[in-house]
Amino acid sequence: MKTTPSSKIHSLILGAALSIAPGFVSPVSAQERSYILNFYDNSLTDLGTLDLGGGSSYARGINDTGQVMGESLLLGDPNNAHAFITGPNGVGMTDLGTLGGMWSTANDINNAGQVVGSAGTAAGERHAFITGPNGEGMTDLGTLGGNYSTANDINNAGQVVGWSTTASGSEHAFITGPDGVGMTDLGTLGGNYSTANDINNAGQVVGNSATAAGEGHAFITGPNGMGMTDLNSLVEWPAGIALANAVDINNVGQVLVNAAIPEPQSYALMLAGLMLVGFMVRRKSLPA
């Protein structure tokens, strides 16, 4: 579940436009930084970087105590970045390290300060990771039998979701138990891939999966990742429109989705349909 500042924090992350991909960072013409905008006094808090000599930083998320996570690019290593976490209200940046490789990237943080993402291993693979509270200790979450995995999101119980390659080389969505313990394959909608994008505090997971026909469809699961359901089966759409990807879910079950539209349609109809998605998902029967 993506976290946002609470009303007590009154802060907003301003992320620099730094493009960071696992193991590669696009060159930038100037050093770039991230800040917290504090609405209560209209001040900016510079998060700094991991390199005292300069470098760049890119913030990706904030929890309800104002702990920020993201990546920082070191001046001496222009092709790699390290994940970081700050203390409350963005004070103090700590390097989260790697899994033995050269780089790491952070994707989400929960209210305990547990950070998830992916990092390079000593063998040159990409593995999903979780940290302990306040970013303490990076733990390799492993894979579903393949060489690569990425953690995309974490809820306040420490359940982690993302994707991993299987022993056959397919990419499948996964969920873990609390505190990242145990990786479970969520399966697919009948096709050869799936990826989990987000999880709420009930453990409902949303993402994208291939169907048996090879189409990319949005999915939702029941609590704790039980049972993958095609969101297109829960709503009625005009012919030719499909819910292609579910990117976020909140704690009341509202789902943010992207729809594939083959040709111009009524925008009013689309907006009305999207507003109904969360309502329909809650009203329809989902796997228990």
PDB file of C-alpha atoms in Angstrom:
ATOM      1  CA  MET A   1       0.000   0.000   0.000  1.00  0.00           C
ATOM      2  CA  LYS A   2       1.538   3.268  -1.075  1.00  0.00           C
ATOM      3  CA  THR A   3       1.934   5.562   1.891  1.00  0.00           C
ATOM      4  CA  THR A   4       1.311   9.265   1.964  1.00  0.00           C
ATOM      5  CA  PRO A   5       1.863  11.906   4.624  1.00  0.00           C
ATOM      6  CA  SER A   6      -0.743  12.077   7.367  1.00  0.00           C
ATOM      7  CA  SER A   7      -2.431  15.293   8.407  1.00  0.00           C
ATOM      8  CA  LYS A   8      -0.007  15.439  11.322  1.00  0.00           C
ATOM      9  CA  ILE A   9       3.012  15.590   9.045  1.00  0.00           C
ATOM     10  CA  HIS A  10       1.685  18.163   6.549  1.00  0.00           C
ATOM     11  CA  SER A  11       4.577  17.338   4.260  1.00  0.00           C
ATOM     12  CA  LEU A  12       5.016  16.391   0.633  1.00  0.00           C
ATOM     13  CA  ILE A  13       7.947  14.794  -1.146  1.00  0.00           C
ATOM     14  CA  LEU A  14       9.311  16.653  -4.122  1.00  0.00           C
ATOM     15  CA  GLY A  15      11.331  14.092  -6.085  1.00  0.00           C
ATOM     16  CA  ALA A  16      14.025  15.147  -8.512  1.00  0.00           C
ATOM     17  CA  ALA A  17      13.647  14.035 -12.124  1.00  0.00           C
ATOM     18  CA  LEU A  18      16.458  11.494 -11.945  1.00  0.00           C
ATOM     19  CA  SER A  19      15.997   8.339 -14.005  1.00  0.00           C
ATOM     20  CA  ILE A  20      17.280   5.337 -12.065  1.00  0.00           C
ATOM     21  CA  ALA A  21      17.037   1.778 -13.355  1.00  0.00           C
ATOM     22  CA  PRO A  22      18.475  -1.286 -11.650  1.00  0.00           C
ATOM     23  CA  GLY A  23      22.200  -1.305 -12.318  1.00  0.00           C
ATOM     24  CA  PHE A  24      22.083   1.804 -14.514  1.00  0.00           C
ATOM     25  CA  VAL A  25      21.487   5.481 -13.969  1.00  0.00           C
ATOM     26  CA  SER A  26      20.943   7.836 -16.865  1.00  0.00           C
ATOM     27  CA  PRO A  27      23.485  10.653 -16.898  1.00  0.00           C
ATOM     28  CA  VAL A  28      22.169  13.983 -15.673  1.00  0.00           C
ATOM     29  CA  SER A  29      23.473  17.391 -16.568  1.00  0.00           C
ATOM     30  CA  ALA A  30      23.403  18.640 -12.971  1.00  0.00           C
ATOM     31  CA  GLN A  31      23.172  17.279  -9.467  1.00  0.00           C
ATOM     32  CA  GLU A  32      19.548  16.720  -8.478  1.00  0.00           C
ATOM     33  CA  ARG A  33      18.036  16.544  -5.015  1.00  0.00           C
ATOM     34  CA  SER A  34      14.807  15.641  -3.237  1.00  0.00           C
ATOM     35  CA  TYR A  35      12.998  17.726  -0.631  1.00  0.00           C
ATOM     36  CA  ILE A  36      10.101  17.599   1.826  1.00  0.00           C
ATOM     37  CA  LEU A  37       7.689  20.487   1.501  1.00  0.00           C
ATOM     38  CA  ASN A  38       6.335  21.312   4.964  1.00  0.00           C
ATOM     39  CA  PHE A  39       2.910  22.876   4.520  1.00  0.00           C
ATOM     40  CA  TYR A  40       2.668  24.144   8.077  1.00  0.00           C
ATOM     41  CA  ASP A  41       5.443  26.696   7.499  1.00  0.00           C
ATOM     42  CA  ASN A  42       5.987  26.453   3.717  1.00  0.00           C
ATOM     43  CA  SER A  43       9.583  25.383   4.260  1.00  0.00           C
ATOM     44  CA  LEU A  44      11.670  22.927   2.251  1.00  0.00           C
ATOM     45  CA  THR A  45      13.792  20.243   3.897  1.00  0.00           C
ATOM     46  CA  ASP A  46      16.693  19.128   1.700  1.00  0.00           C
ATOM     47  CA  LEU A  47      17.075  15.357   2.075  1.00  0.00           C
ATOM     48  CA  GLY A  48      20.695  15.538   0.934  1.00  0.00           C
ATOM     49  CA  THR A  49      22.584  12.644  -0.656  1.00  0.00           C
ATOM     50  CA  LEU A  50      24.688   9.663   0.411  1.00  0.00           C
ATOM     51  CA  ASP A  51      27.819  11.292  -1.024  1.00  0.00           C
ATOM     52  CA  LEU A  52      29.192  14.157   1.065  1.00  0.00           C
ATOM     53  CA  GLY A  53      30.866  15.425  -2.091  1.00  0.00           C
ATOM     54  CA  GLY A  54      27.539  15.912  -3.878  1.00  0.00           C
ATOM     55  CA  GLY A  55      25.737  13.370  -6.019  1.00  0.00           C
ATOM     56  CA  SER A  56      21.998  13.192  -6.620  1.00  0.00           C
ATOM     57  CA  SER A  57      19.018  11.778  -4.754  1.00  0.00           C
ATOM     58  CA  TYR A  58      15.556  10.626  -5.824  1.00  0.00           C
ATOM     59  CA  ALA A  59      12.793  10.117  -3.237  1.00  0.00           C
ATOM     60  CA  ARG A  60      10.113   7.518  -3.953  1.00  0.00           C
ATOM     61  CA  GLY A  61       7.877   7.461  -0.876  1.00  0.00           C
ATOM     62  CA  ILE A  62       7.136   8.680   2.645  1.00  0.00           C
ATOM     63  CA  ASN A  63       5.390   7.121   5.638  1.00  0.00           C
ATOM     64  CA  ASP A  64       3.221   8.701   8.314  1.00  0.00           C
ATOM     65  CA  THR A  65       6.195   9.684  10.493  1.00  0.00           C
ATOM     66  CA  GLY A  66       7.929  11.417   7.609  1.00  0.00           C
ATOM     67  CA  GLN A  67      10.530   8.719   6.968  1.00  0.00           C
ATOM     68  CA  VAL A  68      11.516   8.958   3.308  1.00  0.00           C
ATOM     69  CA  MET A  69      13.048   6.278   1.101  1.00  0.00           C
ATOM     70  CA  GLY A  70      14.512   6.329  -2.378  1.00  0.00           C
ATOM     71  CA  GLU A  71      17.901   6.131  -4.107  1.00  0.00           C
ATOM     72  CA  SER A  72      21.018   8.258  -4.094  1.00  0.00           C
ATOM     73  CA  LEU A  73      23.625   8.358  -6.843  1.00  0.00           C
ATOM     74  CA  LEU A  74      27.246   8.549  -5.728  1.00  0.00           C
ATOM     75  CA  LEU A  75      29.612  10.885  -7.565  1.00  0.00           C
ATOM     76  CA  GLY A  76      32.330   8.250  -7.708  1.00  0.00           C
ATOM     77  CA  ASP A  77      30.060   5.561  -9.174  1.00  0.00           C
ATOM     78  CA  PRO A  78      27.901   7.163 -11.899  1.00  0.00           C
ATOM     79  CA  ASN A  79      26.290   3.907 -13.055  1.00  0.00           C
ATOM     80  CA  ASN A  80      24.925   2.686  -9.739  1.00  0.00           C
ATOM     81  CA  ALA A  81      22.777   3.972  -6.900  1.00  0.00           C
ATOM     82  CA  HIS A  82      22.068   2.859  -3.340  1.00  0.00           C
ATOM     83  CA  ALA A  83      18.702   2.794  -1.601  1.00  0.00           C
ATOM     84  CA  PHE A  84      18.340   5.071   1.416  1.00  0.00           C
ATOM     85  CA  ILE A  85      16.006   5.829   4.306  1.00  0.00           C
ATOM     86  CA  THR A  86      15.778   8.967   6.405  1.00  0.00           C
ATOM     87  CA  GLY A  87      14.699   9.486   9.968  1.00  0.00           C
ATOM     88  CA  PRO A  88      11.361  11.099  10.892  1.00  0.00           C
ATOM     89  CA  ASN A  89      10.560  14.296   8.997  1.00  0.00           C
ATOM     90  CA  GLY A  90      13.281  13.527   6.468  1.00  0.00           C
ATOM     91  CA  VAL A  91      16.166  14.140   8.848  1.00  0.00           C
ATOM     92  CA  GLY A  92      19.368  12.144   8.249  1.00  0.00           C
ATOM     93  CA  MET A  93      19.962   9.847   5.265  1.00  0.00           C
ATOM     94  CA  THR A  94      21.133   6.253   5.830  1.00  0.00           C
ATOM     95  CA  ASP A  95      22.528   3.947   3.143  1.00  0.00           C
ATOM     96  CA  LEU A  96      20.545   0.670   3.074  1.00  0.00           C
ATOM     97  CA  GLY A  97      23.386  -1.111   1.297  1.00  0.00           C
ATOM     98  CA  THR A  98      23.016  -3.974  -1.193  1.00  0.00           C
ATOM     99  CA  LEU A  99      22.733  -7.778  -1.263  1.00  0.00           C
ATOM    100  CA  GLY A 100      26.388  -8.133  -2.153  1.00  0.00           C
ATOM    101  CA  GLY A 101      26.251  -6.436  -5.534  1.00  0.00           C
ATOM    102  CA  MET A 102      26.792  -2.867  -6.698  1.00  0.00           C
ATOM    103  CA  TRP A 103      23.326  -1.309  -6.501  1.00  0.00           C
ATOM    104  CA  SER A 104      19.969  -1.208  -4.758  1.00  0.00           C
ATOM    105  CA  THR A 105      16.650   0.555  -5.364  1.00  0.00           C
ATOM    106  CA  ALA A 106      13.796   1.194  -2.914  1.00  0.00           C
ATOM    107  CA  ASN A 107      10.156   0.981  -3.986  1.00  0.00           C
ATOM    108  CA  ASP A 108       7.991   1.356  -0.861  1.00  0.00           C
ATOM    109  CA  ILE A 109       7.963   1.910   2.913  1.00  0.00           C
ATOM    110  CA  ASN A 110       5.410   1.128   5.614  1.00  0.00           C
ATOM    111  CA  ASN A 111       4.669   2.955   8.848  1.00  0.00           C
ATOM    112  CA  ALA A 112       7.196   0.855  10.792  1.00  0.00           C
ATOM    113  CA  GLY A 113       9.945   2.026   8.450  1.00  0.00           C
ATOM    114  CA  GLN A 114      10.327  -1.337   6.685  1.00  0.00           C
ATOM    115  CA  VAL A 115      11.616  -0.692   3.164  1.00  0.00           C
ATOM    116  CA  VAL A 116      11.262  -2.992   0.151  1.00  0.00           C
ATOM    117  CA  GLY A 117      12.806  -2.957  -3.293  1.00  0.00           C
ATOM    118  CA  SER A 118      15.444  -4.857  -5.228  1.00  0.00           C
ATOM    119  CA  ALA A 119      19.212  -5.075  -5.070  1.00  0.00           C
ATOM    120  CA  GLY A 120      22.122  -6.625  -6.887  1.00  0.00           C
ATOM    121  CA  THR A 121      23.591  -9.827  -5.480  1.00  0.00           C
ATOM    122  CA  ALA A 122      27.210 -10.964  -5.543  1.00  0.00           C
ATOM    123  CA  ALA A 123      26.249 -13.319  -8.383  1.00  0.00           C
ATOM    124  CA  GLY A 124      24.973 -10.413 -10.484  1.00  0.00           C
ATOM    125  CA  GLU A 125      21.297 -11.275 -10.029  1.00  0.00           C
ATOM    126  CA  ARG A 126      18.443  -8.996  -8.972  1.00  0.00           C
ATOM    127  CA  HIS A 127      16.637 -10.056  -5.793  1.00  0.00           C
ATOM    128  CA  ALA A 128      13.780  -8.530  -3.841  1.00  0.00           C
ATOM    129  CA  PHE A 129      14.612  -7.322  -0.341  1.00  0.00           C
ATOM    130  CA  ILE A 130      12.952  -6.178   2.877  1.00  0.00           C
ATOM    131  CA  THR A 131      14.487  -4.331   5.783  1.00  0.00           C
ATOM    132  CA  GLY A 132      13.581  -4.371   9.434  1.00  0.00           C
ATOM    133  CA  PRO A 133      11.887  -1.417  11.150  1.00  0.00           C
ATOM    134  CA  ASN A 134      13.540   1.931  10.459  1.00  0.00           C
ATOM    135  CA  GLY A 135      15.506   0.395   7.596  1.00  0.00           C
ATOM    136  CA  GLU A 136      17.625  -1.856   9.825  1.00  0.00           C
ATOM    137  CA  GLY A 137      19.178  -4.838   8.048  1.00  0.00           C
ATOM    138  CA  MET A 138      18.533  -5.831   4.426  1.00  0.00           C
ATOM    139  CA  THR A 139      17.122  -9.361   3.966  1.00  0.00           C
ATOM    140  CA  ASP A 140      17.057 -11.221   0.639  1.00  0.00           C
ATOM    141  CA  LEU A 141      13.492 -12.401  -0.066  1.00  0.00           C
ATOM    142  CA  GLY A 142      14.719 -14.941  -2.609  1.00  0.00           C
ATOM    143  CA  THR A 143      12.811 -15.952  -5.724  1.00  0.00           C
ATOM    144  CA  LEU A 144      10.164 -18.381  -6.992  1.00  0.00           C
ATOM    145  CA  GLY A 145      12.870 -20.614  -8.409  1.00  0.00           C
ATOM    146  CA  GLY A 146      14.426 -18.277 -10.971  1.00  0.00           C
ATOM    147  CA  ASN A 147      17.230 -15.739 -10.786  1.00  0.00           C
ATOM    148  CA  TYR A 148      15.346 -12.453 -10.461  1.00  0.00           C
ATOM    149  CA  SER A 149      12.750 -10.852  -8.215  1.00  0.00           C
ATOM    150  CA  THR A 150      11.553  -7.362  -7.296  1.00  0.00           C
ATOM    151  CA  ALA A 151       9.490  -6.159  -4.335  1.00  0.00           C
ATOM    152  CA  ASN A 152       7.046  -3.435  -5.359  1.00  0.00           C
ATOM    153  CA  ASP A 153       4.989  -2.756  -2.236  1.00  0.00           C
ATOM    154  CA  ILE A 154       4.566  -3.512   1.482  1.00  0.00           C
ATOM    155  CA  ASN A 155       1.667  -3.118   3.891  1.00  0.00           C
ATOM    156  CA  ASN A 156       1.776  -2.304   7.591  1.00  0.00           C
ATOM    157  CA  ALA A 157       1.905  -6.007   8.532  1.00  0.00           C
ATOM    158  CA  GLY A 158       5.069  -6.391   6.474  1.00  0.00           C
ATOM    159  CA  GLN A 159       3.430  -8.446   3.704  1.00  0.00           C
ATOM    160  CA  VAL A 160       5.396  -7.835   0.514  1.00  0.00           C
ATOM    161  CA  VAL A 161       4.284  -8.138  -3.111  1.00  0.00           C
ATOM    162  CA  GLY A 162       6.102  -7.967  -6.427  1.00  0.00           C
ATOM    163  CA  TRP A 163       7.237 -10.356  -9.138  1.00  0.00           C
ATOM    164  CA  SER A 164       9.782 -13.124  -9.527  1.00  0.00           C
ATOM    165  CA  THR A 165      11.012 -15.429 -12.230  1.00  0.00           C
ATOM    166  CA  THR A 166      10.125 -19.080 -11.788  1.00  0.00           C
ATOM    167  CA  ALA A 167      12.304 -22.102 -12.509  1.00  0.00           C
ATOM    168  CA  SER A 168      10.845 -22.160 -16.045  1.00  0.00           C
ATOM    169  CA  GLY A 169      11.746 -18.502 -16.615  1.00  0.00           C
ATOM    170  CA  SER A 170       8.204 -17.091 -16.401  1.00  0.00           C
ATOM    171  CA  GLU A 171       7.491 -13.972 -14.360  1.00  0.00           C
ATOM    172  CA  HIS A 172       4.884 -14.495 -11.632  1.00  0.00           C
ATOM    173  CA  ALA A 173       3.394 -12.210  -8.993  1.00  0.00           C
ATOM    174  CA  PHE A 174       4.162 -13.103  -5.380  1.00  0.00           C
ATOM    175  CA  ILE A 175       3.080 -12.286  -1.844  1.00  0.00           C
ATOM    176  CA  THR A 176       4.911 -12.951   1.396  1.00  0.00           C
ATOM    177  CA  GLY A 177       3.707 -13.425   4.931  1.00  0.00           C
ATOM    178  CA  PRO A 178       4.160 -10.776   7.639  1.00  0.00           C
ATOM    179  CA  ASP A 179       7.662  -9.272   7.812  1.00  0.00           C
ATOM    180  CA  GLY A 180       8.501 -10.767   4.427  1.00  0.00           C
ATOM    181  CA  VAL A 181       8.504 -14.386   5.598  1.00  0.00           C
ATOM    182  CA  GLY A 182       7.778 -16.978   2.904  1.00  0.00           C
ATOM    183  CA  MET A 183       7.246 -16.167  -0.785  1.00  0.00           C
ATOM    184  CA  THR A 184       4.020 -17.511  -2.350  1.00  0.00           C
ATOM    185  CA  ASP A 185       3.323 -17.648  -6.091  1.00  0.00           C
ATOM    186  CA  LEU A 186       0.027 -15.887  -6.859  1.00  0.00           C
ATOM    187  CA  GLY A 187      -0.268 -17.611 -10.226  1.00  0.00           C
ATOM    188  CA  THR A 188      -1.756 -15.991 -13.335  1.00  0.00           C
ATOM    189  CA  LEU A 189      -5.070 -15.440 -15.093  1.00  0.00           C
ATOM    190  CA  GLY A 190      -4.265 -18.345 -17.388  1.00  0.00           C
ATOM    191  CA  GLY A 191      -1.337 -16.863 -19.263  1.00  0.00           C
ATOM    192  CA  ASN A 192       2.420 -16.965 -18.788  1.00  0.00           C
ATOM    193  CA  TYR A 193       3.071 -13.910 -16.606  1.00  0.00           C
ATOM    194  CA  SER A 194       1.763 -11.771 -13.768  1.00  0.00           C
ATOM    195  CA  THR A 195       3.103  -8.969 -11.588  1.00  0.00           C
ATOM    196  CA  ALA A 196       1.793  -7.563  -8.295  1.00  0.00           C
ATOM    197  CA  ASN A 197       1.839  -3.784  -7.990  1.00  0.00           C
ATOM    198  CA  ASP A 198       0.214  -2.988  -4.650  1.00  0.00           C
ATOM    199  CA  ILE A 199      -1.220  -4.447  -1.430  1.00  0.00           C
ATOM    200  CA  ASN A 200      -3.514  -3.000   1.224  1.00  0.00           C
ATOM    201  CA  ASN A 201      -3.566  -3.721   4.938  1.00  0.00           C
ATOM    202  CA  ALA A 202      -6.090  -6.558   4.462  1.00  0.00           C
ATOM    203  CA  GLY A 203      -3.630  -8.287   2.136  1.00  0.00           C
ATOM    204  CA  GLN A 204      -5.668  -7.689  -1.043  1.00  0.00           C
ATOM    205  CA  VAL A 205      -3.241  -7.569  -3.969  1.00  0.00           C
ATOM    206  CA  VAL A 206      -3.678  -5.875  -7.349  1.00  0.00           C
ATOM    207  CA  GLY A 207      -1.629  -6.029 -10.516  1.00  0.00           C
ATOM    208  CA  ASN A 208      -1.523  -7.267 -14.081  1.00  0.00           C
ATOM    209  CA  SER A 209      -1.549 -10.733 -15.616  1.00  0.00           C
ATOM    210  CA  ALA A 210      -1.755 -12.411 -18.997  1.00  0.00           C
ATOM    211  CA  THR A 211      -4.927 -14.314 -19.740  1.00  0.00           C
ATOM    212  CA  ALA A 212      -5.103 -17.614 -21.609  1.00  0.00           C
ATOM    213  CA  ALA A 213      -5.724 -15.560 -24.745  1.00  0.00           C
ATOM    214  CA  GLY A 214      -2.490 -13.635 -24.165  1.00  0.00           C
ATOM    215  CA  GLU A 215      -4.165 -10.357 -23.172  1.00  0.00           C
ATOM    216  CA  GLY A 216      -2.944  -8.243 -20.260  1.00  0.00           C
ATOM    217  CA  HIS A 217      -5.729  -7.869 -17.671  1.00  0.00           C
ATOM    218  CA  ALA A 218      -5.935  -6.192 -14.269  1.00  0.00           C
ATOM    219  CA  PHE A 219      -6.424  -8.508 -11.286  1.00  0.00           C
ATOM    220  CA  ILE A 220      -7.357  -8.385  -7.612  1.00  0.00           C
ATOM    221  CA  THR A 221      -7.054 -11.038  -4.918  1.00  0.00           C
ATOM    222  CA  GLY A 222      -8.938 -11.661  -1.736  1.00  0.00           C
ATOM    223  CA  PRO A 223      -7.407 -11.020   1.709  1.00  0.00           C
ATOM    224  CA  ASN A 224      -3.851 -12.321   2.164  1.00  0.00           C
ATOM    225  CA  GLY A 225      -3.502 -12.870  -1.569  1.00  0.00           C
ATOM    226  CA  MET A 226      -6.070 -15.664  -1.768  1.00  0.00           C
ATOM    227  CA  GLY A 227      -7.544 -16.251  -5.219  1.00  0.00           C
ATOM    228  CA  MET A 228      -6.704 -14.131  -8.279  1.00  0.00           C
ATOM    229  CA  THR A 229      -9.745 -12.573  -9.967  1.00  0.00           C
ATOM    230  CA  ASP A 230      -9.849 -10.774 -13.319  1.00  0.00           C
ATOM    231  CA  LEU A 231     -11.224  -7.277 -12.611  1.00  0.00           C
ATOM    232  CA  ASN A 232     -12.914  -7.338 -16.008  1.00  0.00           C
ATOM    233  CA  SER A 233     -15.238 -10.011 -14.656  1.00  0.00           C
ATOM    234  CA  LEU A 234     -16.451  -7.637 -11.926  1.00  0.00           C
ATOM    235  CA  VAL A 235     -17.478  -4.670 -14.085  1.00  0.00           C
ATOM    236  CA  GLU A 236     -19.419  -4.148 -17.284  1.00  0.00           C
ATOM    237  CA  TRP A 237     -17.628  -2.263 -20.062  1.00  0.00           C
ATOM    238  CA  PRO A 238     -18.477  -1.316 -23.654  1.00  0.00           C
ATOM    239  CA  ALA A 239     -17.128  -3.750 -26.234  1.00  0.00           C
ATOM    240  CA  GLY A 240     -13.440  -3.349 -26.931  1.00  0.00           C
ATOM    241  CA  ILE A 241     -12.504  -1.825 -23.542  1.00  0.00           C
ATOM    242  CA  ALA A 242     -10.474  -3.822 -21.033  1.00  0.00           C
ATOM    243  CA  LEU A 243      -9.072  -3.075 -17.596  1.00  0.00           C
ATOM    244  CA  ALA A 244      -5.424  -3.691 -18.399  1.00  0.00           C
ATOM    245  CA  ASN A 245      -3.516  -2.957 -15.203  1.00  0.00           C
ATOM    246  CA  ALA A 246      -4.406  -2.366 -11.543  1.00  0.00           C
ATOM    247  CA  VAL A 247      -1.777  -0.078 -10.056  1.00  0.00           C
ATOM    248  CA  ASP A 248      -3.003   0.715  -6.532  1.00  0.00           C
ATOM    249  CA  ILE A 249      -5.542  -0.326  -3.886  1.00  0.00           C
ATOM    250  CA  ASN A 250      -6.529   1.451  -0.699  1.00  0.00           C
ATOM    251  CA  ASN A 251      -7.778   0.080   2.603  1.00  0.00           C
ATOM    252  CA  VAL A 252     -11.464   0.326   1.643  1.00  0.00           C
ATOM    253  CA  GLY A 253     -10.930  -1.701  -1.522  1.00  0.00           C
ATOM    254  CA  GLN A 254     -10.970   1.063  -4.119  1.00  0.00           C
ATOM    255  CA  VAL A 255      -8.703   0.142  -7.035  1.00  0.00           C
ATOM    256  CA  LEU A 256      -6.835   2.463  -9.377  1.00  0.00           C
ATOM    257  CA  VAL A 257      -6.777   0.949 -12.861  1.00  0.00           C
ATOM    258  CA  ASN A 258      -5.568   1.698 -16.357  1.00  0.00           C
ATOM    259  CA  ALA A 259      -7.917   0.753 -19.202  1.00  0.00           C
ATOM    260  CA  ALA A 260      -6.973  -0.234 -22.743  1.00  0.00           C
ATOM    261  CA  ILE A 261      -9.147   1.685 -25.225  1.00  0.00           C
ATOM    262  CA  PRO A 262      -8.715   0.662 -28.892  1.00  0.00           C
ATOM    263  CA  GLU A 263     -10.350   3.826 -30.255  1.00  0.00           C
ATOM    264  CA  PRO A 264     -11.862   7.070 -28.884  1.00  0.00           C
ATOM    265  CA  GLN A 265     -14.764   6.451 -26.547  1.00  0.00           C
ATOM    266  CA  SER A 266     -16.963   8.596 -24.351  1.00  0.00           C
ATOM    267  CA  TYR A 267     -14.736  10.081 -21.625  1.00  0.00           C
ATOM    268  CA  ALA A 268     -17.792  10.591 -19.426  1.00  0.00           C
ATOM    269  CA  LEU A 269     -18.540   6.883 -19.671  1.00  0.00           C
ATOM    270  CA  MET A 270     -14.939   5.991 -18.847  1.00  0.00           C
ATOM    271  CA  LEU A 271     -14.812   8.224 -15.787  1.00  0.00           C
ATOM    272  CA  ALA A 272     -18.120   6.894 -14.509  1.00  0.00           C
ATOM    273  CA  GLY A 273     -16.911   3.332 -14.984  1.00  0.00           C
ATOM    274  CA  LEU A 274     -13.615   3.954 -13.204  1.00  0.00           C
ATOM    275  CA  MET A 275     -15.402   5.482 -10.215  1.00  0.00           C
ATOM    276  CA  LEU A 276     -17.533   2.350  -9.986  1.00  0.00           C
ATOM    277  CA  VAL A 277     -14.586  -0.049  -9.939  1.00  0.00           C
ATOM    278  CA  GLY A 278     -13.929   0.226  -6.213  1.00  0.00           C
ATOM    279  CA  PHE A 279     -17.645  -0.030  -5.399  1.00  0.00           C
ATOM    280  CA  MET A 280     -18.114  -3.045  -7.633  1.00  0.00           C
ATOM    281  CA  VAL A 281     -15.057  -4.829  -6.240  1.00  0.00           C
ATOM    282  CA  ARG A 282     -16.365  -4.452  -2.706  1.00  0.00           C
ATOM    283  CA  ARG A 283     -19.890  -5.558  -3.643  1.00  0.00           C
ATOM    284  CA  LYS A 284     -18.916  -8.564  -5.755  1.00  0.00           C
ATOM    285  CA  SER A 285     -17.960 -11.811  -4.100  1.00  0.00           C
ATOM    286  CA  LEU A 286     -14.210 -12.274  -3.876  1.00  0.00           C
ATOM    287  CA  PRO A 287     -12.253 -15.315  -2.741  1.00  0.00           C
ATOM    288  CA  ALA A 288     -12.164 -15.484   1.070  1.00  0.00           C
TER     289      ALA A 288
END
